[in-house]
Tab-separated table of C-alpha atoms in Angstrom:
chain	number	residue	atom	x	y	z
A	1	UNK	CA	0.000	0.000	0.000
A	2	UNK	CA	1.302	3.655	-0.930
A	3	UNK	CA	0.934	5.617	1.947
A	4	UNK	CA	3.430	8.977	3.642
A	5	UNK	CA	3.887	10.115	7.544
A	6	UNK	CA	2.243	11.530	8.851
A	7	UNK	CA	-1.420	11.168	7.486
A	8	UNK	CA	-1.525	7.180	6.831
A	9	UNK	CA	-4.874	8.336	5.469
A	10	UNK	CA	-4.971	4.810	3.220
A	11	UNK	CA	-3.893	2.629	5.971
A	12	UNK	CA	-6.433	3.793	9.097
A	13	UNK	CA	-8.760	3.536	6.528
A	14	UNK	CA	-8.191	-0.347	6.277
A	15	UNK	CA	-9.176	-0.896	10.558
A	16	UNK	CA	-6.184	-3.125	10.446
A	17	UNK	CA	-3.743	-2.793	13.682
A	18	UNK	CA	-0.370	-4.523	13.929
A	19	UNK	CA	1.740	-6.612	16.647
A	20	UNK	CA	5.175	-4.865	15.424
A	21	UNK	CA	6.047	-1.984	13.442
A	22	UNK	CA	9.289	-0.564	12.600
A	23	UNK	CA	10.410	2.839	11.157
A	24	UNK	CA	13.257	2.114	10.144
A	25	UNK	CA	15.743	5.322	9.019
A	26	UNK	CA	12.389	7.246	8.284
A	27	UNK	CA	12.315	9.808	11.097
A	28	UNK	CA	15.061	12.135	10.705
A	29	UNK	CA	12.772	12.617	6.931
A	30	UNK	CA	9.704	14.190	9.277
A	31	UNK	CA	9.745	17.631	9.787
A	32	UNK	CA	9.674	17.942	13.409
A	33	UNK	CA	6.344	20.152	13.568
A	34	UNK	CA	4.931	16.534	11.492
A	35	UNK	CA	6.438	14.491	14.538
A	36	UNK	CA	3.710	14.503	17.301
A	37	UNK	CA	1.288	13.786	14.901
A	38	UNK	CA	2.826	11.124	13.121
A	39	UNK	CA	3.378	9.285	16.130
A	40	UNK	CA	-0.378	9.461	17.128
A	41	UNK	CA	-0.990	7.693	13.959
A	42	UNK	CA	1.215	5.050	14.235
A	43	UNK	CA	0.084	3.976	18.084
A	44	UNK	CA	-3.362	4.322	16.756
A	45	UNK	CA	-2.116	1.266	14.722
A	46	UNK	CA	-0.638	-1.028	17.440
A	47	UNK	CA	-2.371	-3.571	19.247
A	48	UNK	CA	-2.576	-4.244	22.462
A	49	UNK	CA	1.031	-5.225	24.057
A	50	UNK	CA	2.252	-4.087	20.777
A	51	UNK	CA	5.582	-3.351	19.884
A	52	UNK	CA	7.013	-0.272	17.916
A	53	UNK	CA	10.761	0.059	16.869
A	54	UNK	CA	12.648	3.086	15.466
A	55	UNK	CA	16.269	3.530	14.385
A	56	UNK	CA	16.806	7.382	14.767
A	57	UNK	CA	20.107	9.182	12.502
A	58	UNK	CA	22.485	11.030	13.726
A	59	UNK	CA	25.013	12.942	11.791
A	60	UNK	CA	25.261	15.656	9.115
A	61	UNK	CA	22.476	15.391	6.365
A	62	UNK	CA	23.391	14.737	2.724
A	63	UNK	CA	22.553	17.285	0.437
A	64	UNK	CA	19.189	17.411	-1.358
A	65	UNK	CA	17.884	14.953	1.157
A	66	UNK	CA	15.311	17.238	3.451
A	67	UNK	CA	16.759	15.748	6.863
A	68	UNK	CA	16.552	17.038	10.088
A	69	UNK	CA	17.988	16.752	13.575
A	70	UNK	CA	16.468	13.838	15.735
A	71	UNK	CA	16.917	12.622	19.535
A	72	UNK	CA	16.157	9.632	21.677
A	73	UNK	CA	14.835	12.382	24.273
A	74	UNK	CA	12.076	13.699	21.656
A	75	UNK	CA	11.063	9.828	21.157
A	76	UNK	CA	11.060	9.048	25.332
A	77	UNK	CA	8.647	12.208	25.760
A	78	UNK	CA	6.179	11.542	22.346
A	79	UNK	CA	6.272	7.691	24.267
A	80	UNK	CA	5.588	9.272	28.063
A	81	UNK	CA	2.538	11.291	25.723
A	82	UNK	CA	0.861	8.107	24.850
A	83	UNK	CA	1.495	5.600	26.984
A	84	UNK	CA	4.351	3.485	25.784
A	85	UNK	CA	6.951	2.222	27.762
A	86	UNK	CA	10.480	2.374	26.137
A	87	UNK	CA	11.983	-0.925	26.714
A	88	UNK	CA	15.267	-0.625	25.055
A	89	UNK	CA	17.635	1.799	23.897
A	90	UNK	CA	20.534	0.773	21.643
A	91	UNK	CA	23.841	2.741	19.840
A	92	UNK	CA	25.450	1.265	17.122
A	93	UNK	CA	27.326	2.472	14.172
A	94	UNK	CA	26.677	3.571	11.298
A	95	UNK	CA	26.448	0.246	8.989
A	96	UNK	CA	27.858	1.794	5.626
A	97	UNK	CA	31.175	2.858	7.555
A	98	UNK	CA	29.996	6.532	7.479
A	99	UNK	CA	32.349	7.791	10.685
A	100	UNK	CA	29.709	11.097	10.556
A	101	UNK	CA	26.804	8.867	10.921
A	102	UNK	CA	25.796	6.955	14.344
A	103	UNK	CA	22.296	5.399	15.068
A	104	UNK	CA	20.202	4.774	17.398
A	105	UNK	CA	17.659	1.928	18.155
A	106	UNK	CA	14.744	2.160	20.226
A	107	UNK	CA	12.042	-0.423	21.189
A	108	UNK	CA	8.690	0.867	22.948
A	109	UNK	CA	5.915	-1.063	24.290
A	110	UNK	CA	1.857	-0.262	24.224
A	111	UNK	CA	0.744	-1.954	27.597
A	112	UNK	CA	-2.096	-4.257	27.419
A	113	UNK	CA	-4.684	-3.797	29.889
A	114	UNK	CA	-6.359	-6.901	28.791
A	115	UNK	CA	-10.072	-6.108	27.165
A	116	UNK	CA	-8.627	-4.126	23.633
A	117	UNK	CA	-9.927	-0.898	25.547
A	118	UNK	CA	-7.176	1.548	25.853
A	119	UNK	CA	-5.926	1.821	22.260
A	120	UNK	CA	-9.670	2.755	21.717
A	121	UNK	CA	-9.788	5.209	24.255
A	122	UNK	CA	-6.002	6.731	23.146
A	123	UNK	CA	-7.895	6.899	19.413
A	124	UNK	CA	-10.599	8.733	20.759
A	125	UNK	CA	-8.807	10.953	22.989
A	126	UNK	CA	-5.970	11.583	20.087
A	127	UNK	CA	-7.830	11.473	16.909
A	128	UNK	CA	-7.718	15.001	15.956
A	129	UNK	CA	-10.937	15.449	13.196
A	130	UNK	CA	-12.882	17.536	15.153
A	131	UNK	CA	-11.499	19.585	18.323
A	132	UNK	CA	-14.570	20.720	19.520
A	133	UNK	CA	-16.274	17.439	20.107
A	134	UNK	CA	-17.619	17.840	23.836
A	135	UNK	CA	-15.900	14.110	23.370
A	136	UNK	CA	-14.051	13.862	26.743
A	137	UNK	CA	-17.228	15.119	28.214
A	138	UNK	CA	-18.879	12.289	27.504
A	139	UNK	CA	-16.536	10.035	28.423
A	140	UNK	CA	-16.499	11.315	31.942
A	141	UNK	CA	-20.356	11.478	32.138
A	142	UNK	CA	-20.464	7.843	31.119
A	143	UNK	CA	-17.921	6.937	33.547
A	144	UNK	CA	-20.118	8.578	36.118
A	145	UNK	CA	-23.233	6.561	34.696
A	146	UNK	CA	-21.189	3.217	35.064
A	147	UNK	CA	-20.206	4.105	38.070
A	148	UNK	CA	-23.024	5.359	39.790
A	149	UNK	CA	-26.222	3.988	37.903
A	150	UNK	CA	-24.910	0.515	36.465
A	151	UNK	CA	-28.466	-0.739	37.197
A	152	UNK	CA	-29.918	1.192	34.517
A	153	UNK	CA	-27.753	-0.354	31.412
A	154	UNK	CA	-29.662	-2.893	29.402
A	155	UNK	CA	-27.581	-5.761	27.390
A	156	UNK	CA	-27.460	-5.655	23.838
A	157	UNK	CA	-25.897	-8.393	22.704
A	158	UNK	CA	-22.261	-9.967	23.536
A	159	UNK	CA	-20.634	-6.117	23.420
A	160	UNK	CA	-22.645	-3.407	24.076
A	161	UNK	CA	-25.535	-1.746	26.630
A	162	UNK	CA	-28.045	0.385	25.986
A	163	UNK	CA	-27.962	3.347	28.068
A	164	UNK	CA	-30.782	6.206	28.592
A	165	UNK	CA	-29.669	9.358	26.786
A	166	UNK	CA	-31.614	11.411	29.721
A	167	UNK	CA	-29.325	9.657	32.077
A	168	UNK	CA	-26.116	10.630	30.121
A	169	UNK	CA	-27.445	14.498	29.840
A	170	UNK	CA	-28.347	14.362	33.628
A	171	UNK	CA	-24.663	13.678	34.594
A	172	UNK	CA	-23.390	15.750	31.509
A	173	UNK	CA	-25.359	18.995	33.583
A	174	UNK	CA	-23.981	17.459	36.854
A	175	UNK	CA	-20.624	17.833	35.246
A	176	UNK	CA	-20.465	21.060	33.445
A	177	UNK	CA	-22.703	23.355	35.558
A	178	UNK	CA	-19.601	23.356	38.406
A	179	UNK	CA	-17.092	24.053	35.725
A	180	UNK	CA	-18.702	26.621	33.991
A	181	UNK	CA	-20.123	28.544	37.415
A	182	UNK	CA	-16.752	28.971	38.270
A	183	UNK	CA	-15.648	30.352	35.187
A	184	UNK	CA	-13.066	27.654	33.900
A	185	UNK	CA	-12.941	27.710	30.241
A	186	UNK	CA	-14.237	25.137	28.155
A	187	UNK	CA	-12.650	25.950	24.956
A	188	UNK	CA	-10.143	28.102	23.550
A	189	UNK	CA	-11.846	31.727	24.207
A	190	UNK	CA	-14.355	30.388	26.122
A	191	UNK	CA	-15.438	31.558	29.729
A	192	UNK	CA	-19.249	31.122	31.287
A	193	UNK	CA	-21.848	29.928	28.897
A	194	UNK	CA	-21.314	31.841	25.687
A	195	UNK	CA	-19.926	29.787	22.882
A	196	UNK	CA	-21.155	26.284	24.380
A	197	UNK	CA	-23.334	24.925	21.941
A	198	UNK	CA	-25.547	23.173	24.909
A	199	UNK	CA	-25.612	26.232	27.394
A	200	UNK	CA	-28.996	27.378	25.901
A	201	UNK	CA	-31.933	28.809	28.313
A	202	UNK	CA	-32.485	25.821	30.234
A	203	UNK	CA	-28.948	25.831	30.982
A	204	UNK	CA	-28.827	29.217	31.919
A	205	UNK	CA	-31.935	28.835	34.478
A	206	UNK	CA	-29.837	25.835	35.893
A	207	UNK	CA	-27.139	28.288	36.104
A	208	UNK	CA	-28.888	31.014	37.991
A	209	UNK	CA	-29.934	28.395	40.477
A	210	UNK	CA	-33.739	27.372	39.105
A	211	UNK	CA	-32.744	23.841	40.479
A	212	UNK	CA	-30.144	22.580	43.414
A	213	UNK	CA	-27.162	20.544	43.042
A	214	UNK	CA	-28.528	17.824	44.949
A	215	UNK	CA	-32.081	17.766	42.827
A	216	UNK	CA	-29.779	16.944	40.093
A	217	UNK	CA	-30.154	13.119	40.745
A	218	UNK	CA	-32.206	9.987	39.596
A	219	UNK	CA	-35.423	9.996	41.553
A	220	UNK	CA	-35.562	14.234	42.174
A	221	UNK	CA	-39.233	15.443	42.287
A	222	UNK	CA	-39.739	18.931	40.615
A	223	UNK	CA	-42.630	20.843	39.192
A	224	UNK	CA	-42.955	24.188	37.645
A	225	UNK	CA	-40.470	26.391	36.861
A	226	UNK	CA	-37.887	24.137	38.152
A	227	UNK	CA	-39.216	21.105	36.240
A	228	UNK	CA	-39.344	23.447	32.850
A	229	UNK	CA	-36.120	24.421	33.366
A	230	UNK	CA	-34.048	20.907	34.136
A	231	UNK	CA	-36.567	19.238	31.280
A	232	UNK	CA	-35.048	22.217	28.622
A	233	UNK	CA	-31.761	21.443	29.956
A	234	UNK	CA	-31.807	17.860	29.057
A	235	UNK	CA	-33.566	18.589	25.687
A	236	UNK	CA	-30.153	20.654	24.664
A	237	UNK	CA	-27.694	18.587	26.296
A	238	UNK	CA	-28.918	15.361	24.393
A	239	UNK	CA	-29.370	17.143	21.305
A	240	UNK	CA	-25.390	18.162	21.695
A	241	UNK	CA	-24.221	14.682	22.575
A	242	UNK	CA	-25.907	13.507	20.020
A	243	UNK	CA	-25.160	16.381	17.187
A	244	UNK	CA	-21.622	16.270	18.224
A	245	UNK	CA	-19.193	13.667	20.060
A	246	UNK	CA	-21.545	10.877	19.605
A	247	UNK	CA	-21.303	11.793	15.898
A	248	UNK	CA	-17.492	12.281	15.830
A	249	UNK	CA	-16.400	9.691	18.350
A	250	UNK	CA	-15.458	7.064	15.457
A	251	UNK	CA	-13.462	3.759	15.228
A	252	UNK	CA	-10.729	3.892	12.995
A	253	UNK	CA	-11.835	2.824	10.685
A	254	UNK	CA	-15.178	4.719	10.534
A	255	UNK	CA	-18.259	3.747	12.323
A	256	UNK	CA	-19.759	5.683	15.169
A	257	UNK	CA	-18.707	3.918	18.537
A	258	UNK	CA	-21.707	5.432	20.641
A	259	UNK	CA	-24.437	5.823	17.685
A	260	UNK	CA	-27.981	7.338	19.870
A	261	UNK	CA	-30.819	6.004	18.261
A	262	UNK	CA	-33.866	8.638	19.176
A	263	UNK	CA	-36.665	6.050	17.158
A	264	UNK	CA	-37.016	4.980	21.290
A	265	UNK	CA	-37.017	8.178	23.462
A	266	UNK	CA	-34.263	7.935	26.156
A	267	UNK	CA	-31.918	5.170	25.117
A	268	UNK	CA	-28.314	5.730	23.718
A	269	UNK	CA	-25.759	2.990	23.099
A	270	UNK	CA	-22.352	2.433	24.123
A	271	UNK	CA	-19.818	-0.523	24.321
A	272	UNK	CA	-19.550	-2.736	26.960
């Protein structure tokens, strides 16, 4: 397959992932503004327990080549960035006889947590198509739905649950309300509600106070204008989650990894 650091475009395209893979005398050919992102795309490829191998060049570059200056040091902090353990460091010289030219070979390790689910994670977390995906957001709001309200996911099969999408929003609200009351910004330029795509009037009202903290939970009683405002609220947090990082949360190879079907009011699905 024809394909160039640091897109791999071809290649993710494929959903394939790989036990070993070596760049071999490639690196010091990356421009090192390309670097951080080429190395996202090749971990993206590894499996779990994976193994990736460089061989970095040192030395003068040869004319019309388009080198540039490498170090183990760039490769032990891209590896601290993603994960990856560096199990072995090696200096040899340079096989041609070049006394200019050294090398150096270095092995790193993707740990292997044992269910598949942390290259996943690292792909959704990394993959960099859309920035302003709300998509860590909902990975912390369904962390605080597993861990707080495991009793309401229904089995779907061998690999996935079906999940309420009110339940999601609630702890989405539970979640940003705090951050954005105190001012901490969401986004680049961002500070308060303006600019967040869910922070709409029912958001607002939750922000003035229309409903307490602690009536923000499964089981809450409200009426009137409190009721109005947490049901609005929910209305334009699930239409975000769905509109955005359920849409761009993808494998990689394409394929939305928490699709929300709204044909049955309330239910969203996620993996297991």
């Amino acid at each position: 397959m024809a394909d160039a650091l640091p897109e791999l475009g071809g290649l993710l395209r494929t959903g394939l992932s790989f036990e070993v893979i070596l760049v071999s005398a490639v690196w010091q050919h990356l421009h090192p503004s390309h670097r951080p992102r080429a190395f996202r795309k090749l971990v993206s490829l590894l499996k779990p327990g994976g193994l990736q191998a460089l061989t970095l060049r040192h030395g003068p570059a040869e004319p019309g080549r388009g080198m540039h200056p490498v170090s183990l040091g760039e490769i032990e902090g891209l590896a601290r960035d993603h994960g990856l353990a560096v199990i072995r460091r090696a200096d040899a010289l340079d096989s041609l006889g070049r006394p200019e030219v050294s090398w150096t070979s270095v092995a790193l390790r993707l740990p292997d947590d044992g269910t598949g689910a942390l290259p996943l994670l690292r792909h959704v977390i990394l993959n960099d198509q859309k920035q302003s995906s709300y998509k860590l957001g909902l990975l912390r709001a369904l962390c605080r739905a597993a861990d707080g309200a495991a009793g309401l996911a229904q089995p779907a099969g061998d690999a996935e649950v079906v999940l309420p999408l009110g339940l999601i929003a609630l702890h989405w609200l539970r979640l940003y309300l705090p951050l954005v009351r105190a001012g901490l910004p969401q986004g680049p330029g961002n500070q308060g509600p303006d600019g967040l795509g869910f922070a709409g009037p029912g958001f607002r009202a939750l922000l003035a106070g229309a409903v307490t903290a602690a009536d923000l939970r499964i089981g809450s009683r409200l009426s009137g204008a409190a009721a109005q405002a947490l049901h609005l609220a929910l209305k334009e947090a699930t239409k975000t989650i769905a509109v955005m990082p359920a849409t761009y949360m993808t494998y990689p190879n394409g394929g939305p990894i928490l699709p929300v079907e709204r044909g049955r009011p309330g239910a969203a699905w996620a993996p297991c």
